[in-house]
XYZ file of C-alpha atoms in Angstrom:
553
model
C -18.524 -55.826 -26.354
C -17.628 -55.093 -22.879
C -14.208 -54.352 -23.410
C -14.892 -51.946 -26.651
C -17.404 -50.186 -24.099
C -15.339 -49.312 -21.225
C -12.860 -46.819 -23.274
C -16.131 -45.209 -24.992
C -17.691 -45.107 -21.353
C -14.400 -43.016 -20.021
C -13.830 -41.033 -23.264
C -17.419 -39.876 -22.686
C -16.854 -38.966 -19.042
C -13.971 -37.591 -19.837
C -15.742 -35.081 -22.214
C -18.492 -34.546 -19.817
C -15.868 -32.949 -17.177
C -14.014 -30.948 -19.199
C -17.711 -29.379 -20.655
C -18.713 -29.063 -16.706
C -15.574 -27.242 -15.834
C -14.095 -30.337 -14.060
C -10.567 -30.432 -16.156
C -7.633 -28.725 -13.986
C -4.628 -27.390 -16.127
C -1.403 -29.230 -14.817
C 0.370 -27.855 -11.774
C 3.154 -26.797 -14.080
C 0.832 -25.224 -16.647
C 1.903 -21.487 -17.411
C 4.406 -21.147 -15.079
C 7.321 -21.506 -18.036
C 5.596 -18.306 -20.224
C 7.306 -15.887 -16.874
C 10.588 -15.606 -18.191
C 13.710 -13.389 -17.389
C 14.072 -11.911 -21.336
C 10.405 -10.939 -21.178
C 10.296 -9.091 -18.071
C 13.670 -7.399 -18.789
C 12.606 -6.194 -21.943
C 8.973 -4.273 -19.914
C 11.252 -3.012 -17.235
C 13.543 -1.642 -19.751
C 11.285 0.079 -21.737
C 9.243 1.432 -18.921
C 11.797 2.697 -16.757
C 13.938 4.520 -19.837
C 14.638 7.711 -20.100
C 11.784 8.190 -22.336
C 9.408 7.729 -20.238
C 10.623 10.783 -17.682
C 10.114 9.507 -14.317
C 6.421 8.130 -14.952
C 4.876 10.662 -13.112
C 1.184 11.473 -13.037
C -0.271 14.271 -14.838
C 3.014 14.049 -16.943
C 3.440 13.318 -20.413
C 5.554 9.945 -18.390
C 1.740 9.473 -17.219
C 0.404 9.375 -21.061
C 3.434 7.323 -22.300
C 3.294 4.423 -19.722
C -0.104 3.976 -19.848
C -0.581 4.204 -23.061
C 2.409 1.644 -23.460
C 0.483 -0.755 -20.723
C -2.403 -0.477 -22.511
C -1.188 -2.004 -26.058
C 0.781 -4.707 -23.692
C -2.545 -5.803 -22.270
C -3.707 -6.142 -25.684
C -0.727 -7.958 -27.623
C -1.357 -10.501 -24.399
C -4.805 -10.858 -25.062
C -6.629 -9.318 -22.096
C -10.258 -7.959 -22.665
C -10.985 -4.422 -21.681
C -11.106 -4.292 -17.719
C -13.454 -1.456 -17.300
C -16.560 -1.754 -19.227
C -15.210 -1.600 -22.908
C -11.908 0.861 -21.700
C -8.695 -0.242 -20.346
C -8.659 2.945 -18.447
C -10.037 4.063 -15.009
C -10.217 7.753 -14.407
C -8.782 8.959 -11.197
C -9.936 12.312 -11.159
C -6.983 14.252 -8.636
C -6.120 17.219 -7.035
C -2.327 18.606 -6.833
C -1.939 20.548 -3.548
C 0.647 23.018 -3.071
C 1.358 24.536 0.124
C 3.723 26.912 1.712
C 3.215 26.912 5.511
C 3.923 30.152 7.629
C 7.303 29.911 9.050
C 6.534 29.666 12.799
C 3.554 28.541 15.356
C 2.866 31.012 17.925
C 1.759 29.174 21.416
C 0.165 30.595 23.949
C -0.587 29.259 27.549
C -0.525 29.923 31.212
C 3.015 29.403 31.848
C 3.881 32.345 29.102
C 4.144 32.366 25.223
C 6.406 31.282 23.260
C 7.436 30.255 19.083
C 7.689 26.805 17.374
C 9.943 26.837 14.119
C 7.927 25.107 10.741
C 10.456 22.571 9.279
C 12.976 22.418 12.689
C 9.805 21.506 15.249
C 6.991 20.640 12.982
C 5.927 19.819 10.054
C 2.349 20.769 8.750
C 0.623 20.508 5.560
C -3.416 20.345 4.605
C -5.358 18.047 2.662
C -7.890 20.539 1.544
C -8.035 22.309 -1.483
C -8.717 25.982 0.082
C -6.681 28.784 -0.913
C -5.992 29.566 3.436
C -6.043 27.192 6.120
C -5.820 29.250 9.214
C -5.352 28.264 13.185
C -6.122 31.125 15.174
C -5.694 30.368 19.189
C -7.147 26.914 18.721
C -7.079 24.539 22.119
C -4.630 21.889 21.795
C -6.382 18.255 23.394
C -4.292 15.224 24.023
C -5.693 12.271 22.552
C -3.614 9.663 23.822
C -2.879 7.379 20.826
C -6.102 8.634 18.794
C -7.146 5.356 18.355
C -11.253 4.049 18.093
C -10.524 0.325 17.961
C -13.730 -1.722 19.474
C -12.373 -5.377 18.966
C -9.388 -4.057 21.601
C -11.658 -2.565 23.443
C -10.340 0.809 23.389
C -11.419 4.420 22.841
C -8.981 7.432 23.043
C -11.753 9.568 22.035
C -14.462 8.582 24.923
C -15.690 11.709 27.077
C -13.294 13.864 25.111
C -14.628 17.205 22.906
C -12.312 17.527 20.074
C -14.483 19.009 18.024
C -12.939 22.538 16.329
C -9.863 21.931 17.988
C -6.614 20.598 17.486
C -5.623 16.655 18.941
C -2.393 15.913 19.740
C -1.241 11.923 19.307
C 1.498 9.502 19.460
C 2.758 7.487 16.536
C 1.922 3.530 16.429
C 0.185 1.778 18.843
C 0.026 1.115 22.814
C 1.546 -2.277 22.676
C 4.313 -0.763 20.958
C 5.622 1.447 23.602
C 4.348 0.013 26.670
C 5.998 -3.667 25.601
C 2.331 -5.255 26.845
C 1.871 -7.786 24.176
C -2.050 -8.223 25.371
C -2.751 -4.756 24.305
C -3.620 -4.626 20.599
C -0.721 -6.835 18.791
C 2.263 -5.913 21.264
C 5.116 -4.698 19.121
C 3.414 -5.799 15.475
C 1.642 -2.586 14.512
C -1.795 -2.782 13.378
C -3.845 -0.433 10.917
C -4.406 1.641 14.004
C -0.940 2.505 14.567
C -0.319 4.029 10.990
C -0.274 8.030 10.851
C -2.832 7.938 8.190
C -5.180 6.337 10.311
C -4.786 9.281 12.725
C -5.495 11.904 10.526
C -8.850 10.070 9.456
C -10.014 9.484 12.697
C -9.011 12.814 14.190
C -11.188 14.365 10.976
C -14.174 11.423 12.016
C -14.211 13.229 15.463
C -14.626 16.865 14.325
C -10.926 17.609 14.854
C -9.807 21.046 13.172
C -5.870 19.961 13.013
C -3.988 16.763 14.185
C -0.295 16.912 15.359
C 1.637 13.617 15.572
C 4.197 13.559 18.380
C 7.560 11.840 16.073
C 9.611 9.357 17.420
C 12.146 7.154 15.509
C 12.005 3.896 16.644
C 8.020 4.038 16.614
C 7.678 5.696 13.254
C 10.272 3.598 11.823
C 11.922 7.093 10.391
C 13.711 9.784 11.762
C 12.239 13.349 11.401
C 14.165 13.904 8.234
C 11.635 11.498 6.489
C 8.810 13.504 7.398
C 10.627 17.258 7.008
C 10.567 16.083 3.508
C 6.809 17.371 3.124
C 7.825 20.821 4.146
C 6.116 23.239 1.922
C 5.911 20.389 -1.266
C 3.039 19.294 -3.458
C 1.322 16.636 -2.959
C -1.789 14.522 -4.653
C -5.039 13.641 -3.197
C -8.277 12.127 -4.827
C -10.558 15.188 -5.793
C -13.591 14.622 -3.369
C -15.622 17.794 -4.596
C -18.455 15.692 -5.551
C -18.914 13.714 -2.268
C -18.978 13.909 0.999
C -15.843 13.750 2.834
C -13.911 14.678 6.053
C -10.387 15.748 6.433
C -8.913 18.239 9.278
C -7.953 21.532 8.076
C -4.503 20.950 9.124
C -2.300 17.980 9.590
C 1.198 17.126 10.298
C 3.682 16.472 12.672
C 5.690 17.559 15.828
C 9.196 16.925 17.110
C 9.566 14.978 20.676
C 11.272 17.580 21.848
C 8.883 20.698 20.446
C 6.146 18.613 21.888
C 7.623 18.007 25.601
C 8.124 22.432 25.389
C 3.942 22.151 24.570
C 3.354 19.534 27.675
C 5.958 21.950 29.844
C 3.613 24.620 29.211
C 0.603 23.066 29.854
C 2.250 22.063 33.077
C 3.303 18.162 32.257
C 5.893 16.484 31.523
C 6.464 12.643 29.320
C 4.914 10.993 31.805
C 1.832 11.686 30.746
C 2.650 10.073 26.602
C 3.737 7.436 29.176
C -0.046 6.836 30.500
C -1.741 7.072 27.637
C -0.263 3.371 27.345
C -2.570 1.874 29.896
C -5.616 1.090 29.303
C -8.628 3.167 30.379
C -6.410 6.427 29.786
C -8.644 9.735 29.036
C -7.157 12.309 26.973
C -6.938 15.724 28.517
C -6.988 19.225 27.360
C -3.610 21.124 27.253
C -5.179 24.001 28.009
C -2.782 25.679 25.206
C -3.585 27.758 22.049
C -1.755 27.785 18.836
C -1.614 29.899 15.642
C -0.278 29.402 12.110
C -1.369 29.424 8.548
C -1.215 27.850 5.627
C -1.185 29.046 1.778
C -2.989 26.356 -0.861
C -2.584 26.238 -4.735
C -4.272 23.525 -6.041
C -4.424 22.113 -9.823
C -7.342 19.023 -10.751
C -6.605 17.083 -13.235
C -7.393 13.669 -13.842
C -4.878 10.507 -13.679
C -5.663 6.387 -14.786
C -5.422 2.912 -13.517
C -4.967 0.383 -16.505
C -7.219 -2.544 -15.888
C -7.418 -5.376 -17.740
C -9.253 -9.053 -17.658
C -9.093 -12.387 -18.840
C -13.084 -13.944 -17.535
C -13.789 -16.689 -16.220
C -15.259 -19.561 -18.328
C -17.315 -20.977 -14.956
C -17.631 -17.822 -12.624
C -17.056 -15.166 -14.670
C -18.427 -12.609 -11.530
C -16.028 -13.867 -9.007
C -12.364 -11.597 -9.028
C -9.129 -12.771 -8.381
C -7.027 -9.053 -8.921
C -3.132 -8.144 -9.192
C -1.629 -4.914 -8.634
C 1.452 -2.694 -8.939
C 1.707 0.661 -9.524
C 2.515 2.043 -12.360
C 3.870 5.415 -11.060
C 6.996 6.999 -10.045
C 8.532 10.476 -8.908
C 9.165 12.343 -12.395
C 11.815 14.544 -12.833
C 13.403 16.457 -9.689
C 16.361 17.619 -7.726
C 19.507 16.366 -9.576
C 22.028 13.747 -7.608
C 25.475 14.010 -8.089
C 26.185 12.970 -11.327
C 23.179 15.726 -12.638
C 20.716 12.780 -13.443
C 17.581 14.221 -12.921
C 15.333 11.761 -14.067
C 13.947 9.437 -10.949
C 13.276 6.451 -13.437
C 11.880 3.852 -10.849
C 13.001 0.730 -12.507
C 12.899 -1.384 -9.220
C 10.370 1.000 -8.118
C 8.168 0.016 -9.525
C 8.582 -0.539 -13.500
C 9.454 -4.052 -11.942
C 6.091 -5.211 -10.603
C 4.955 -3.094 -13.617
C 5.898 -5.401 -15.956
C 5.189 -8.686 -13.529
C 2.066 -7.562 -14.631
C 2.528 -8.540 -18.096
C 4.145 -11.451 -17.286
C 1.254 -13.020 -15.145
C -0.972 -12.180 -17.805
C 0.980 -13.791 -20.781
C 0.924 -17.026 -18.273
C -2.946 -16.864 -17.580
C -3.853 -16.432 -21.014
C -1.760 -19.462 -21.846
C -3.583 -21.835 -19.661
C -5.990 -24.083 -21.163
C -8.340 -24.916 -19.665
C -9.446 -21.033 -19.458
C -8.838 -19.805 -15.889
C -12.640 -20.355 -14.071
C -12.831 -17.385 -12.328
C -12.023 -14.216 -13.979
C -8.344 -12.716 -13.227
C -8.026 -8.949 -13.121
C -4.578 -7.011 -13.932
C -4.796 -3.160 -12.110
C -2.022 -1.220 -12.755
C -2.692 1.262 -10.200
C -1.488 5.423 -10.583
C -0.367 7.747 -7.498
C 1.334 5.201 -5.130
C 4.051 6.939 -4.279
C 1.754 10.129 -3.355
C -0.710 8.446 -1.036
C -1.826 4.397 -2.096
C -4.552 6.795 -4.160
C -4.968 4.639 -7.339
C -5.760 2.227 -5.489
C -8.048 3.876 -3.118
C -9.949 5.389 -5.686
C -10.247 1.849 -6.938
C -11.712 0.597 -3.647
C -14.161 3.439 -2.992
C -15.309 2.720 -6.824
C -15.052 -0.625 -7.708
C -15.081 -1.885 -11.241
C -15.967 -5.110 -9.645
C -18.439 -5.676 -6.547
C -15.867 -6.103 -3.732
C -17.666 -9.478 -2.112
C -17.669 -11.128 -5.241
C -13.525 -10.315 -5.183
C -11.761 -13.376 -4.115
C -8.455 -11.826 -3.877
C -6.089 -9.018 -4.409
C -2.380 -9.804 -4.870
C -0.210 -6.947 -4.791
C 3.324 -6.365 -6.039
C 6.315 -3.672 -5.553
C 9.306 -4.167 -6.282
C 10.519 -7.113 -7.358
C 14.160 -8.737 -6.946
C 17.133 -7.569 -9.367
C 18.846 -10.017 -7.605
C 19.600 -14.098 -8.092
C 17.150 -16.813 -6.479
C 16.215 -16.857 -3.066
C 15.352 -19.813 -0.688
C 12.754 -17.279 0.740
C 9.966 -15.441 -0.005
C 8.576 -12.886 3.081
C 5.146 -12.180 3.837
C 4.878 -8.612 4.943
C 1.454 -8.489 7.524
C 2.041 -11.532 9.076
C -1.286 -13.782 10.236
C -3.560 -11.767 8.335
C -5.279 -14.131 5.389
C -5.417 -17.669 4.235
C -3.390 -16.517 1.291
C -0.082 -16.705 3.388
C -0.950 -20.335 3.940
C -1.600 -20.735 0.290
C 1.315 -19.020 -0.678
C 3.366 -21.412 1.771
C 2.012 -24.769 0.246
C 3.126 -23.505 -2.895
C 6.757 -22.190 -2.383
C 7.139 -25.554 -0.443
C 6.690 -27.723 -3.356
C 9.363 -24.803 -5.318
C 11.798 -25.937 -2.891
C 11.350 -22.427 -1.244
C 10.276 -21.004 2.483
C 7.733 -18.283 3.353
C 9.655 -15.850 5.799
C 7.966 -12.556 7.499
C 8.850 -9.143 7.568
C 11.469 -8.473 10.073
C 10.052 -5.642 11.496
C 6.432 -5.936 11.648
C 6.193 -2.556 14.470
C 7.265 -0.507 11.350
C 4.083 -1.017 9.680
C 4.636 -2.154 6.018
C 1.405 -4.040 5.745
C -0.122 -0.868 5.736
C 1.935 1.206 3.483
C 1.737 -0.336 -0.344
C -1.808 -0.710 -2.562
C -3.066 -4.147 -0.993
C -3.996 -1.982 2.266
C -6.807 -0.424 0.278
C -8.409 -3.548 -0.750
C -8.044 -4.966 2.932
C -9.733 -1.765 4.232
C -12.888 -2.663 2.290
C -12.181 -6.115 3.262
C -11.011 -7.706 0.507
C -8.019 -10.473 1.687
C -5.043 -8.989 0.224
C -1.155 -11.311 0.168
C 1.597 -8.390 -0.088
C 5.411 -9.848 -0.435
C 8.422 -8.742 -0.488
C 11.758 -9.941 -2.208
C 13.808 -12.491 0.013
C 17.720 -11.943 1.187
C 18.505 -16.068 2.029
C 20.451 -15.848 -1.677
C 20.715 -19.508 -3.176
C 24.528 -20.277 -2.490
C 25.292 -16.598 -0.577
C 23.110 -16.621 2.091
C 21.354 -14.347 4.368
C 23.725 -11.735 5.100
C 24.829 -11.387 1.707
C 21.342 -10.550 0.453
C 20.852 -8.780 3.433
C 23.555 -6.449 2.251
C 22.575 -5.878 -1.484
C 19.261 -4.483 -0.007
C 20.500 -2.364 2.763
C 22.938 -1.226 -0.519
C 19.973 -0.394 -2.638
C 17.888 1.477 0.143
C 21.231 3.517 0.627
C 22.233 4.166 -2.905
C 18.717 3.864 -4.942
C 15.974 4.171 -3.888
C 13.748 6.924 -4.693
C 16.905 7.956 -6.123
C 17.910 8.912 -10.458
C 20.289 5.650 -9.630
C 17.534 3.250 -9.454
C 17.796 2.619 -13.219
C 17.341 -0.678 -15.669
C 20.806 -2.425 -16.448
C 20.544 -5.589 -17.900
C 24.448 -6.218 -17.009
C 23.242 -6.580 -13.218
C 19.868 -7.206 -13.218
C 19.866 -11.038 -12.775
C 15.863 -11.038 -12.793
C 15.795 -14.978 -11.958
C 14.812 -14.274 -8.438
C 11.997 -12.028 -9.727
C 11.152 -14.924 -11.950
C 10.699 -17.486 -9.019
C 8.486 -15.036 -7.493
C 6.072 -14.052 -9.879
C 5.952 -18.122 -10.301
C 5.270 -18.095 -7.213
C 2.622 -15.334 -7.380
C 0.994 -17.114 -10.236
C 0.588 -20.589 -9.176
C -1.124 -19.037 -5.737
C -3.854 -16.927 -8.399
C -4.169 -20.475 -10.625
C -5.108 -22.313 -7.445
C -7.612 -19.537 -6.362
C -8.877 -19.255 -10.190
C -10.145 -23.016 -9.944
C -11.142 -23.011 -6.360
C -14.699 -22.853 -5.072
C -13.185 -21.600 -1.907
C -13.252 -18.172 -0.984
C -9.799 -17.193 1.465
C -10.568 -15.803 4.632
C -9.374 -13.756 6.714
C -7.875 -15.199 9.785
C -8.850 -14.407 13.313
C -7.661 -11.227 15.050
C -7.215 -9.515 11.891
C -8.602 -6.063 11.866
C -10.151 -6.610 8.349
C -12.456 -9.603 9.252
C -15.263 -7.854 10.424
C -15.698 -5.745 7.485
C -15.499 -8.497 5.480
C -18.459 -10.897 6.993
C -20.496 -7.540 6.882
C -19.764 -7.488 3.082
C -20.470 -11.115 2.540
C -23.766 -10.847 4.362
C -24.756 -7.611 2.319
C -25.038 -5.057 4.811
């Protein structure tokens, strides 16, 4: 009797912990459904021809997500919005054409600045004149507001209706202090975009960024690229919202003839590196203008869901944007279609792939695993952002956000890098698992540069959700380092954001972007039946706003 019991007994527990939730697919579960044939086929359909550049407010814009939308059903995802697998983000298409010079007028004598040569300027408003009429010029040192560095460019100083003049990343950068703020790694402070903001916070009319190379990561070119284009930005007509009237950029050497006439010379950019700095009027008045066309229209994220079976209201999201440039300036050959297949039809279809590989798993995933493919990335992060200011989910009951752009064309890597290094537990997660693939988590190689703060995953860190952002390796199984470091210095030459970067399935070895979204996956199926929730670590930027989102205030 004893012996017929004991089987019964464990059969019986055995069904009682798979009904509680206790059964754990095997480590290997899934990860075979990502595969190289599959993810071709996405990429090639979504970066073809056809689909004209995948621009928003395009008929690319109606075709891909239309396309992404039967994908997410054929794999079996529920609706990810209510009973839509849409998200409007309602957008506004600015056009401006800046006045061709900047009069300046000071003490020392008056004088011209030349639009595109010495600055760049554009607006983020929607008015049909932006218009600087002898408005004081303040330096603001770095323009930075950062309490847990214990720093405040803006203390004692009255921006307010004028225009601030800063410098580009942060004061750790330039000085070579590595006690002040991260040293050389730039934080969310150093980021241009983060000036703008915090320049409109103050009551700023304009802000002026002073350019330099090595600090912007970029020479001017990069930035004389906005001269007098379009550009998108969410539609804030129906809420509250604060954005200088002008912003933009100025040359080093434009901005040492504005210091000169205000009777100063570099060595004052040099002191706004020490701490306790105060920003000082220039005592200097400029003029220009600005002409605004603007179109709204309304754009989509494609969001779909596969819920939890045991915590259905906790989040684990993935991203990549679904967006590229559309059809513009012809390249040599007279391609004018920029078709984005690495950029970002790649992650695109990851997408797909990680949700084929979820909905395989059985037992069902036990939280619920999101899929956001996000619109307007290339014009701003704003798919994203609108997703963050208006959550579909409650953004302390998401776990995670995983974000991907661009994935490898190339063959397996040894590597994997982290871009934002020591920012979440996911890193550490992600670690564990490409240690047990045989693989090694490596880190961006130039963290002053930023990139942590320049694809979708910043907008779910800014509400202070953790976010795990990689990028494609270069230590090429067999090849090595320098080899792979080649191919991508050869595609940022040759392709990207270029007609060139197109789908051929006669190069595209996809095996490394295989590894990686196995990689990707197996760090969402260990979060998915977790109880954990990853933290932050300490000294990120994006703690504090978490624990106040946790604790519900």
């Amino acid at each position: 009797m004893r012996q017929s019991f004991l089987p019964v007994s464990l059969a019986a527990m055995t069904l009682m912990a798979t009904a509680c939730g206790e059964h754990k697919p095997a480590a290997d579960d899934g990860v075979n459904v990502i595969n190289a044939d599959s993810l071709g086929k996405h990429i090639g359909v979504l970066a073809s021809d056809a689909f004209l550049g995948r621009k928003p407010f395009s008929e690319g814009e109606t075709k891909t997500i239309n396309y992404l939308k039967e994908q997410f059903i054929a794999a079996g995802l529920e609706p990810g919005n209510s009973d839509s697998y849409f998200q409007d983000v309602p957008m506004v298409k600015i056009s401006t054409v800046a006045a061709p010079a900047m009069q300046v007028q000071s003490a020392k004598g008056n004088f011209t600045l030349k639009g595109f040569d010495d600055y760049v300027i554009w607006t983020d408003k929607a008015d049909s004149l932006i218009s600087l009429k002898n408005d004081e010029i303040v330096f603001a040192g770095y323009g930075v507001i950062a309490p847990e560095y214990n720093w405040n460019d803006y203390a004692g100083l009255d921006v307010k209706g004028k225009v601030v003049l800063v410098l580009v990343n942060d004061p750790g950068y330039n000085s070579g202090d590595t006690t002040l703020f991260k040293g050389k790694t730039m934080t969310y402070y150093g980021r241009w975009t983060y000036k703008f903001e915090e320049a409109a916070r103050q009551g700023a009319k304009g802000c002026l960024i002073v350019h330099n190379t090595n600090a912007a990561s970029y020479p001017f070119a990069v930035v004389q690229n906005n001269w007098n284009g379009s550009r998108l930005h969410l539609d804030n007509r129906n809420k509250p919202h604060q954005d200088c009237d002008m912003i933009g950029w100025i040359s080093g050497p434009a901005a040492n003839k504005l210091l000169a006439a205000a009777g100063h010379d570099s060595t004052l950019l040099a002191k706004a590196d020490q701490r306790g700095f105060k920003g000082v009027p220039l005592n200097v008045k400029i003029s220009t203008s600005i002409q605004v066309k603007s179109e709204y229209n309304l754009s989509h994220n494609v969001i779909g869901k596969i819920t939890g079976s045991k915590h259905p209201d906790q989040y684990i999201i993935y991203t990549a944007h679904w967006d590229h440039l559309g059809i513009g300036k012809p390249d040599e050959k007279g391609d004018s279609i920029y078709n984005g297949a690495a950029d970002n039809a790649s992650a695109t279809a990851g997408l797909l792939e990680l949700a084929r590989a979820f909905k395989s798993l059985n037992p069902k995933p036990e939280r619920t695993i999101v899929f956001l493919s996000v619109t307007a990335e290339e014009q701003g992060l704003w798919g994203s952002a609108y997703y963050a200011q208006n959550p579909v989910y409650p953004v302390a009951k998401t776990v995670a956000n995983i974000n991907m752009d661009m994935l490898s064309t190339h063959d397996r890597t040894k590597d994997i890098v982290v871009v934002g290094r020591g920012q979440s537990d996911l890193e550490d997660l992600l670690e564990e698992e490409a240690a047990k693939a045989g693989r090694y988590v490596a880190y961006e190689p130039h963290p002053e540069a930023g990139y942590y703060y320049r694809s979708d995953h910043f907008n779910f860190a800014k509400v202070g959700i953790p976010a795990l952002y990689t990028e494609t390796g270069i230590d090429i199984v067999g090849k090595g380092k320098e080899y792979g470091k080649k191919l991508d210095e050869e595609f940022q030459e040759k392709h990207y954001h270029r007609p060139s970067d197109e789908y051929n399935p006669a190069t595209y070895m996809l095996t490394g972007a295989v590894d990686d979204l196995q990689l990707m996956f197996r760090v969402g199926k260990r979060l998915t039946f977790d109880e954990k929730m990853p933290q932050w670590k300490a000294g990120s930027e994006f703690k504090a706003i978490r624990e106040k989102s946790l604790s519900g205030n």
